[in-house]
Amino acid sequence: MAQNEMGSPELHFWLTRSVARVMGVNLSEAMASDRITAQDYASLVTACRECALVENCKCWLGEQLALTSTAPPGCANTKTLESLARHH
């Protein structure tokens, strides 16, 4: 991916939701309970769109057989997702 090129919004929306779900986080519920804002959610997806580790993330998701408390290695959203998972 070129430096200024971002990935598909739809793909990264679903990747972000999927990683969160595997971590026990429902982003819609987090937003409804004011744990994140709509802008925070959009920023998570944008950070994912800018990430160069998409294939690693897809593989990581495919390997998860149970909930995990950690994001995929190198995930741009690790800090936020792990914080949400801890406070779930």
Short mmCIF file of the N, C-alpha and C atoms (twelve columns), coordinates in Angstrom:
data_MODEL
# 
_entry.id   MODEL 
# 
loop_
_atom_site.group_PDB 
_atom_site.id 
_atom_site.type_symbol 
_atom_site.label_atom_id 
_atom_site.label_alt_id 
_atom_site.label_comp_id 
_atom_site.label_asym_id 
_atom_site.label_seq_id 
_atom_site.Cartn_x 
_atom_site.Cartn_y 
_atom_site.Cartn_z 
_atom_site.pdbx_PDB_model_num 
ATOM 1   N N  . MET A 1  0.843   -1.167  0.000  1 
ATOM 2   C CA . MET A 1  0.000   0.000   0.000  1 
ATOM 3   C C  . MET A 1  0.890   1.232   0.000  1 
ATOM 4   N N  . ALA A 2  0.607   2.180   -0.856 1 
ATOM 5   C CA . ALA A 2  1.376   3.413   -0.920 1 
ATOM 6   C C  . ALA A 2  1.228   4.175   0.392  1 
ATOM 7   N N  . GLN A 3  2.186   5.029   0.689  1 
ATOM 8   C CA . GLN A 3  2.212   5.706   1.976  1 
ATOM 9   C C  . GLN A 3  0.937   6.498   2.258  1 
ATOM 10  N N  . ASN A 4  0.375   7.180   1.275  1 
ATOM 11  C CA . ASN A 4  -0.809  8.003   1.502  1 
ATOM 12  C C  . ASN A 4  -2.101  7.270   1.191  1 
ATOM 13  N N  . GLU A 5  -2.011  6.020   0.798  1 
ATOM 14  C CA . GLU A 5  -3.185  5.246   0.424  1 
ATOM 15  C C  . GLU A 5  -3.780  4.585   1.666  1 
ATOM 16  N N  . MET A 6  -5.088  4.727   1.811  1 
ATOM 17  C CA . MET A 6  -5.749  4.089   2.942  1 
ATOM 18  C C  . MET A 6  -6.580  2.924   2.427  1 
ATOM 19  N N  . GLY A 7  -6.788  1.943   3.293  1 
ATOM 20  C CA . GLY A 7  -7.571  0.776   2.927  1 
ATOM 21  C C  . GLY A 7  -9.059  1.095   2.861  1 
ATOM 22  N N  . SER A 8  -9.800  0.141   2.353  1 
ATOM 23  C CA . SER A 8  -11.248 0.247   2.194  1 
ATOM 24  C C  . SER A 8  -11.939 0.532   3.526  1 
ATOM 25  N N  . PRO A 9  -12.793 1.567   3.577  1 
ATOM 26  C CA . PRO A 9  -13.506 1.850   4.825  1 
ATOM 27  C C  . PRO A 9  -14.337 0.655   5.299  1 
ATOM 28  N N  . GLU A 10 -14.991 -0.029  4.381  1 
ATOM 29  C CA . GLU A 10 -15.839 -1.163  4.764  1 
ATOM 30  C C  . GLU A 10 -15.009 -2.300  5.371  1 
ATOM 31  N N  . LEU A 11 -13.923 -2.679  4.712  1 
ATOM 32  C CA . LEU A 11 -13.064 -3.749  5.222  1 
ATOM 33  C C  . LEU A 11 -12.562 -3.410  6.622  1 
ATOM 34  N N  . HIS A 12 -12.080 -2.199  6.798  1 
ATOM 35  C CA . HIS A 12 -11.472 -1.826  8.067  1 
ATOM 36  C C  . HIS A 12 -12.508 -1.590  9.164  1 
ATOM 37  N N  . PHE A 13 -13.703 -1.204  8.787  1 
ATOM 38  C CA . PHE A 13 -14.803 -1.143  9.750  1 
ATOM 39  C C  . PHE A 13 -15.021 -2.531  10.340 1 
ATOM 40  N N  . TRP A 14 -15.093 -3.548  9.457  1 
ATOM 41  C CA . TRP A 14 -15.334 -4.913  9.925  1 
ATOM 42  C C  . TRP A 14 -14.128 -5.493  10.645 1 
ATOM 43  N N  . LEU A 15 -12.920 -5.176  10.213 1 
ATOM 44  C CA . LEU A 15 -11.731 -5.652  10.937 1 
ATOM 45  C C  . LEU A 15 -11.700 -5.071  12.351 1 
ATOM 46  N N  . THR A 16 -11.976 -3.781  12.463 1 
ATOM 47  C CA . THR A 16 -11.977 -3.129  13.767 1 
ATOM 48  C C  . THR A 16 -13.017 -3.761  14.684 1 
ATOM 49  N N  . ARG A 17 -14.219 -3.950  14.173 1 
ATOM 50  C CA . ARG A 17 -15.293 -4.572  14.964 1 
ATOM 51  C C  . ARG A 17 -14.929 -6.006  15.341 1 
ATOM 52  N N  . SER A 18 -14.330 -6.731  14.401 1 
ATOM 53  C CA . SER A 18 -13.987 -8.136  14.653 1 
ATOM 54  C C  . SER A 18 -12.913 -8.271  15.716 1 
ATOM 55  N N  . VAL A 19 -11.871 -7.450  15.636 1 
ATOM 56  C CA . VAL A 19 -10.823 -7.488  16.653 1 
ATOM 57  C C  . VAL A 19 -11.427 -7.139  18.011 1 
ATOM 58  N N  . ALA A 20 -12.240 -6.098  18.058 1 
ATOM 59  C CA . ALA A 20 -12.883 -5.709  19.317 1 
ATOM 60  C C  . ALA A 20 -13.731 -6.861  19.865 1 
ATOM 61  N N  . ARG A 21 -14.508 -7.491  19.009 1 
ATOM 62  C CA . ARG A 21 -15.384 -8.578  19.431 1 
ATOM 63  C C  . ARG A 21 -14.584 -9.736  20.026 1 
ATOM 64  N N  . VAL A 22 -13.466 -10.101 19.386 1 
ATOM 65  C CA . VAL A 22 -12.614 -11.184 19.895 1 
ATOM 66  C C  . VAL A 22 -12.028 -10.801 21.255 1 
ATOM 67  N N  . MET A 23 -11.927 -9.504  21.499 1 
ATOM 68  C CA . MET A 23 -11.419 -9.022  22.780 1 
ATOM 69  C C  . MET A 23 -12.547 -8.820  23.797 1 
ATOM 70  N N  . GLY A 24 -13.766 -9.188  23.431 1 
ATOM 71  C CA . GLY A 24 -14.898 -9.063  24.340 1 
ATOM 72  C C  . GLY A 24 -15.499 -7.678  24.391 1 
ATOM 73  N N  . VAL A 25 -15.201 -6.862  23.396 1 
ATOM 74  C CA . VAL A 25 -15.679 -5.479  23.363 1 
ATOM 75  C C  . VAL A 25 -16.715 -5.321  22.256 1 
ATOM 76  N N  . ASN A 26 -17.866 -4.775  22.609 1 
ATOM 77  C CA . ASN A 26 -18.889 -4.427  21.623 1 
ATOM 78  C C  . ASN A 26 -18.802 -2.915  21.448 1 
ATOM 79  N N  . LEU A 27 -18.296 -2.473  20.305 1 
ATOM 80  C CA . LEU A 27 -18.075 -1.046  20.085 1 
ATOM 81  C C  . LEU A 27 -19.383 -0.257  20.064 1 
ATOM 82  N N  . SER A 28 -20.462 -0.851  19.572 1 
ATOM 83  C CA . SER A 28 -21.756 -0.161  19.579 1 
ATOM 84  C C  . SER A 28 -22.217 0.081   21.012 1 
ATOM 85  N N  . GLU A 29 -22.053 -0.928  21.865 1 
ATOM 86  C CA . GLU A 29 -22.414 -0.771  23.280 1 
ATOM 87  C C  . GLU A 29 -21.498 0.231   23.973 1 
ATOM 88  N N  . ALA A 30 -20.217 0.212   23.623 1 
ATOM 89  C CA . ALA A 30 -19.270 1.164   24.211 1 
ATOM 90  C C  . ALA A 30 -19.675 2.591   23.853 1 
ATOM 91  N N  . MET A 31 -20.143 2.782   22.648 1 
ATOM 92  C CA . MET A 31 -20.589 4.105   22.218 1 
ATOM 93  C C  . MET A 31 -21.896 4.474   22.922 1 
ATOM 94  N N  . ALA A 32 -22.831 3.532   23.012 1 
ATOM 95  C CA . ALA A 32 -24.124 3.793   23.655 1 
ATOM 96  C C  . ALA A 32 -23.957 4.124   25.134 1 
ATOM 97  N N  . SER A 33 -22.930 3.559   25.761 1 
ATOM 98  C CA . SER A 33 -22.699 3.814   27.187 1 
ATOM 99  C C  . SER A 33 -21.681 4.941   27.417 1 
ATOM 100 N N  . ASP A 34 -21.382 5.689   26.359 1 
ATOM 101 C CA . ASP A 34 -20.480 6.854   26.430 1 
ATOM 102 C C  . ASP A 34 -19.053 6.511   26.837 1 
ATOM 103 N N  . ARG A 35 -18.635 5.279   26.600 1 
ATOM 104 C CA . ARG A 35 -17.236 4.912   26.859 1 
ATOM 105 C C  . ARG A 35 -16.343 5.370   25.702 1 
ATOM 106 N N  . ILE A 36 -16.939 5.470   24.511 1 
ATOM 107 C CA . ILE A 36 -16.271 6.072   23.358 1 
ATOM 108 C C  . ILE A 36 -17.297 6.943   22.644 1 
ATOM 109 N N  . THR A 37 -16.803 7.921   21.902 1 
ATOM 110 C CA . THR A 37 -17.683 8.780   21.108 1 
ATOM 111 C C  . THR A 37 -17.731 8.267   19.675 1 
ATOM 112 N N  . ALA A 38 -18.637 8.810   18.903 1 
ATOM 113 C CA . ALA A 38 -18.692 8.462   17.477 1 
ATOM 114 C C  . ALA A 38 -17.364 8.830   16.803 1 
ATOM 115 N N  . GLN A 39 -16.766 9.933   17.219 1 
ATOM 116 C CA . GLN A 39 -15.467 10.339  16.665 1 
ATOM 117 C C  . GLN A 39 -14.373 9.352   17.057 1 
ATOM 118 N N  . ASP A 40 -14.418 8.859   18.294 1 
ATOM 119 C CA . ASP A 40 -13.449 7.837   18.722 1 
ATOM 120 C C  . ASP A 40 -13.565 6.600   17.841 1 
ATOM 121 N N  . TYR A 41 -14.805 6.183   17.594 1 
ATOM 122 C CA . TYR A 41 -15.066 4.998   16.756 1 
ATOM 123 C C  . TYR A 41 -14.504 5.227   15.359 1 
ATOM 124 N N  . ALA A 42 -14.801 6.387   14.795 1 
ATOM 125 C CA . ALA A 42 -14.294 6.715   13.456 1 
ATOM 126 C C  . ALA A 42 -12.759 6.728   13.443 1 
ATOM 127 N N  . SER A 43 -12.166 7.220   14.528 1 
ATOM 128 C CA . SER A 43 -10.696 7.255   14.615 1 
ATOM 129 C C  . SER A 43 -10.106 5.847   14.671 1 
ATOM 130 N N  . LEU A 44 -10.786 4.911   15.343 1 
ATOM 131 C CA . LEU A 44 -10.333 3.519   15.364 1 
ATOM 132 C C  . LEU A 44 -10.308 2.946   13.950 1 
ATOM 133 N N  . VAL A 45 -11.378 3.178   13.204 1 
ATOM 134 C CA . VAL A 45 -11.461 2.658   11.836 1 
ATOM 135 C C  . VAL A 45 -10.406 3.331   10.955 1 
ATOM 136 N N  . THR A 46 -10.212 4.633   11.115 1 
ATOM 137 C CA . THR A 46 -9.199  5.344   10.321 1 
ATOM 138 C C  . THR A 46 -7.809  4.813   10.626 1 
ATOM 139 N N  . ALA A 47 -7.503  4.596   11.905 1 
ATOM 140 C CA . ALA A 47 -6.188  4.048   12.269 1 
ATOM 141 C C  . ALA A 47 -5.998  2.675   11.643 1 
ATOM 142 N N  . CYS A 48 -7.043  1.873   11.631 1 
ATOM 143 C CA . CYS A 48 -6.982  0.550   11.002 1 
ATOM 144 C C  . CYS A 48 -6.741  0.702   9.496  1 
ATOM 145 N N  . ARG A 49 -7.417  1.650   8.876  1 
ATOM 146 C CA . ARG A 49 -7.252  1.875   7.428  1 
ATOM 147 C C  . ARG A 49 -5.824  2.255   7.069  1 
ATOM 148 N N  . GLU A 50 -5.120  2.891   7.994  1 
ATOM 149 C CA . GLU A 50 -3.746  3.337   7.750  1 
ATOM 150 C C  . GLU A 50 -2.710  2.263   8.069  1 
ATOM 151 N N  . CYS A 51 -3.141  1.157   8.658  1 
ATOM 152 C CA . CYS A 51 -2.229  0.114   9.110  1 
ATOM 153 C C  . CYS A 51 -1.715  -0.735  7.942  1 
ATOM 154 N N  . ALA A 52 -0.449  -1.090  8.018  1 
ATOM 155 C CA . ALA A 52 0.175   -1.916  6.983  1 
ATOM 156 C C  . ALA A 52 0.106   -3.409  7.319  1 
ATOM 157 N N  . LEU A 53 -0.487  -3.759  8.476  1 
ATOM 158 C CA . LEU A 53 -0.469  -5.150  8.938  1 
ATOM 159 C C  . LEU A 53 -1.807  -5.860  8.734  1 
ATOM 160 N N  . VAL A 54 -2.532  -5.502  7.694  1 
ATOM 161 C CA . VAL A 54 -3.876  -6.044  7.458  1 
ATOM 162 C C  . VAL A 54 -3.854  -7.569  7.325  1 
ATOM 163 N N  . GLU A 55 -2.945  -8.114  6.558  1 
ATOM 164 C CA . GLU A 55 -2.902  -9.570  6.378  1 
ATOM 165 C C  . GLU A 55 -2.581  -10.272 7.690  1 
ATOM 166 N N  . ASN A 56 -1.671  -9.689  8.481  1 
ATOM 167 C CA . ASN A 56 -1.362  -10.257 9.798  1 
ATOM 168 C C  . ASN A 56 -2.606  -10.254 10.677 1 
ATOM 169 N N  . CYS A 57 -3.358  -9.173  10.617 1 
ATOM 170 C CA . CYS A 57 -4.580  -9.042  11.417 1 
ATOM 171 C C  . CYS A 57 -5.605  -10.093 11.002 1 
ATOM 172 N N  . LYS A 58 -5.785  -10.270 9.703  1 
ATOM 173 C CA . LYS A 58 -6.736  -11.279 9.214  1 
ATOM 174 C C  . LYS A 58 -6.332  -12.675 9.693  1 
ATOM 175 N N  . CYS A 59 -5.037  -12.975 9.633  1 
ATOM 176 C CA . CYS A 59 -4.546  -14.283 10.102 1 
ATOM 177 C C  . CYS A 59 -4.775  -14.424 11.595 1 
ATOM 178 N N  . TRP A 60 -4.463  -13.383 12.341 1 
ATOM 179 C CA . TRP A 60 -4.663  -13.399 13.796 1 
ATOM 180 C C  . TRP A 60 -6.123  -13.670 14.121 1 
ATOM 181 N N  . LEU A 61 -7.029  -12.973 13.443 1 
ATOM 182 C CA . LEU A 61 -8.459  -13.185 13.672 1 
ATOM 183 C C  . LEU A 61 -8.846  -14.637 13.394 1 
ATOM 184 N N  . GLY A 62 -8.311  -15.205 12.316 1 
ATOM 185 C CA . GLY A 62 -8.624  -16.579 11.952 1 
ATOM 186 C C  . GLY A 62 -8.107  -17.609 12.938 1 
ATOM 187 N N  . GLU A 63 -7.107  -17.236 13.728 1 
ATOM 188 C CA . GLU A 63 -6.503  -18.157 14.694 1 
ATOM 189 C C  . GLU A 63 -7.161  -18.103 16.073 1 
ATOM 190 N N  . GLN A 64 -7.993  -17.110 16.305 1 
ATOM 191 C CA . GLN A 64 -8.579  -16.938 17.642 1 
ATOM 192 C C  . GLN A 64 -9.730  -17.917 17.846 1 
ATOM 193 N N  . LEU A 65 -9.605  -18.730 18.878 1 
ATOM 194 C CA . LEU A 65 -10.619 -19.731 19.192 1 
ATOM 195 C C  . LEU A 65 -11.420 -19.356 20.433 1 
ATOM 196 N N  . ALA A 66 -10.975 -18.334 21.135 1 
ATOM 197 C CA . ALA A 66 -11.643 -17.881 22.354 1 
ATOM 198 C C  . ALA A 66 -11.374 -16.386 22.517 1 
ATOM 199 N N  . LEU A 67 -12.038 -15.783 23.482 1 
ATOM 200 C CA . LEU A 67 -11.792 -14.368 23.764 1 
ATOM 201 C C  . LEU A 67 -10.349 -14.190 24.205 1 
ATOM 202 N N  . THR A 68 -9.797  -13.038 23.888 1 
ATOM 203 C CA . THR A 68 -8.436  -12.700 24.281 1 
ATOM 204 C C  . THR A 68 -8.425  -11.290 24.829 1 
ATOM 205 N N  . SER A 69 -7.502  -10.990 25.705 1 
ATOM 206 C CA . SER A 69 -7.429  -9.650  26.288 1 
ATOM 207 C C  . SER A 69 -6.457  -8.745  25.550 1 
ATOM 208 N N  . THR A 70 -5.799  -9.282  24.530 1 
ATOM 209 C CA . THR A 70 -4.804  -8.491  23.811 1 
ATOM 210 C C  . THR A 70 -5.160  -8.367  22.336 1 
ATOM 211 N N  . ALA A 71 -4.785  -7.234  21.774 1 
ATOM 212 C CA . ALA A 71 -4.987  -6.970  20.347 1 
ATOM 213 C C  . ALA A 71 -3.909  -7.703  19.543 1 
ATOM 214 N N  . PRO A 72 -4.096  -7.796  18.222 1 
ATOM 215 C CA . PRO A 72 -3.062  -8.428  17.395 1 
ATOM 216 C C  . PRO A 72 -1.734  -7.676  17.506 1 
ATOM 217 N N  . PRO A 73 -0.621  -8.372  17.371 1 
ATOM 218 C CA . PRO A 73 0.684   -7.701  17.425 1 
ATOM 219 C C  . PRO A 73 0.757   -6.553  16.411 1 
ATOM 220 N N  . GLY A 74 1.171   -5.396  16.881 1 
ATOM 221 C CA . GLY A 74 1.339   -4.237  16.012 1 
ATOM 222 C C  . GLY A 74 0.053   -3.471  15.714 1 
ATOM 223 N N  . CYS A 75 -1.055  -3.845  16.333 1 
ATOM 224 C CA . CYS A 75 -2.331  -3.189  16.069 1 
ATOM 225 C C  . CYS A 75 -2.268  -1.706  16.438 1 
ATOM 226 N N  . ALA A 76 -2.716  -0.870  15.527 1 
ATOM 227 C CA . ALA A 76 -2.719  0.579   15.753 1 
ATOM 228 C C  . ALA A 76 -3.709  0.983   16.847 1 
ATOM 229 N N  . ASN A 77 -4.655  0.112   17.149 1 
ATOM 230 C CA . ASN A 77 -5.700  0.418   18.125 1 
ATOM 231 C C  . ASN A 77 -5.522  -0.314  19.457 1 
ATOM 232 N N  . THR A 78 -4.340  -0.874  19.677 1 
ATOM 233 C CA . THR A 78 -4.098  -1.668  20.876 1 
ATOM 234 C C  . THR A 78 -4.492  -0.930  22.150 1 
ATOM 235 N N  . LYS A 79 -3.999  0.275   22.330 1 
ATOM 236 C CA . LYS A 79 -4.222  1.012   23.582 1 
ATOM 237 C C  . LYS A 79 -5.712  1.173   23.867 1 
ATOM 238 N N  . THR A 80 -6.472  1.639   22.906 1 
ATOM 239 C CA . THR A 80 -7.907  1.873   23.107 1 
ATOM 240 C C  . THR A 80 -8.656  0.569   23.308 1 
ATOM 241 N N  . LEU A 81 -8.405  -0.425  22.456 1 
ATOM 242 C CA . LEU A 81 -9.145  -1.684  22.559 1 
ATOM 243 C C  . LEU A 81 -8.833  -2.423  23.859 1 
ATOM 244 N N  . GLU A 82 -7.576  -2.433  24.271 1 
ATOM 245 C CA . GLU A 82 -7.227  -3.112  25.516 1 
ATOM 246 C C  . GLU A 82 -7.810  -2.372  26.719 1 
ATOM 247 N N  . SER A 83 -7.872  -1.056  26.651 1 
ATOM 248 C CA . SER A 83 -8.499  -0.281  27.719 1 
ATOM 249 C C  . SER A 83 -9.993  -0.604  27.802 1 
ATOM 250 N N  . LEU A 84 -10.667 -0.660  26.659 1 
ATOM 251 C CA . LEU A 84 -12.080 -0.995  26.640 1 
ATOM 252 C C  . LEU A 84 -12.309 -2.415  27.152 1 
ATOM 253 N N  . ALA A 85 -11.427 -3.338  26.789 1 
ATOM 254 C CA . ALA A 85 -11.558 -4.731  27.226 1 
ATOM 255 C C  . ALA A 85 -11.383 -4.836  28.749 1 
ATOM 256 N N  . ARG A 86 -10.447 -4.088  29.306 1 
ATOM 257 C CA . ARG A 86 -10.211 -4.113  30.757 1 
ATOM 258 C C  . ARG A 86 -11.395 -3.566  31.538 1 
ATOM 259 N N  . HIS A 87 -12.068 -2.591  30.960 1 
ATOM 260 C CA . HIS A 87 -13.155 -1.917  31.677 1 
ATOM 261 C C  . HIS A 87 -14.530 -2.435  31.252 1 
ATOM 262 N N  . HIS A 88 -14.544 -3.582  30.614 1 
ATOM 263 C CA . HIS A 88 -15.819 -4.151  30.160 1 
ATOM 264 C C  . HIS A 88 -16.542 -4.774  31.317 1 
# 
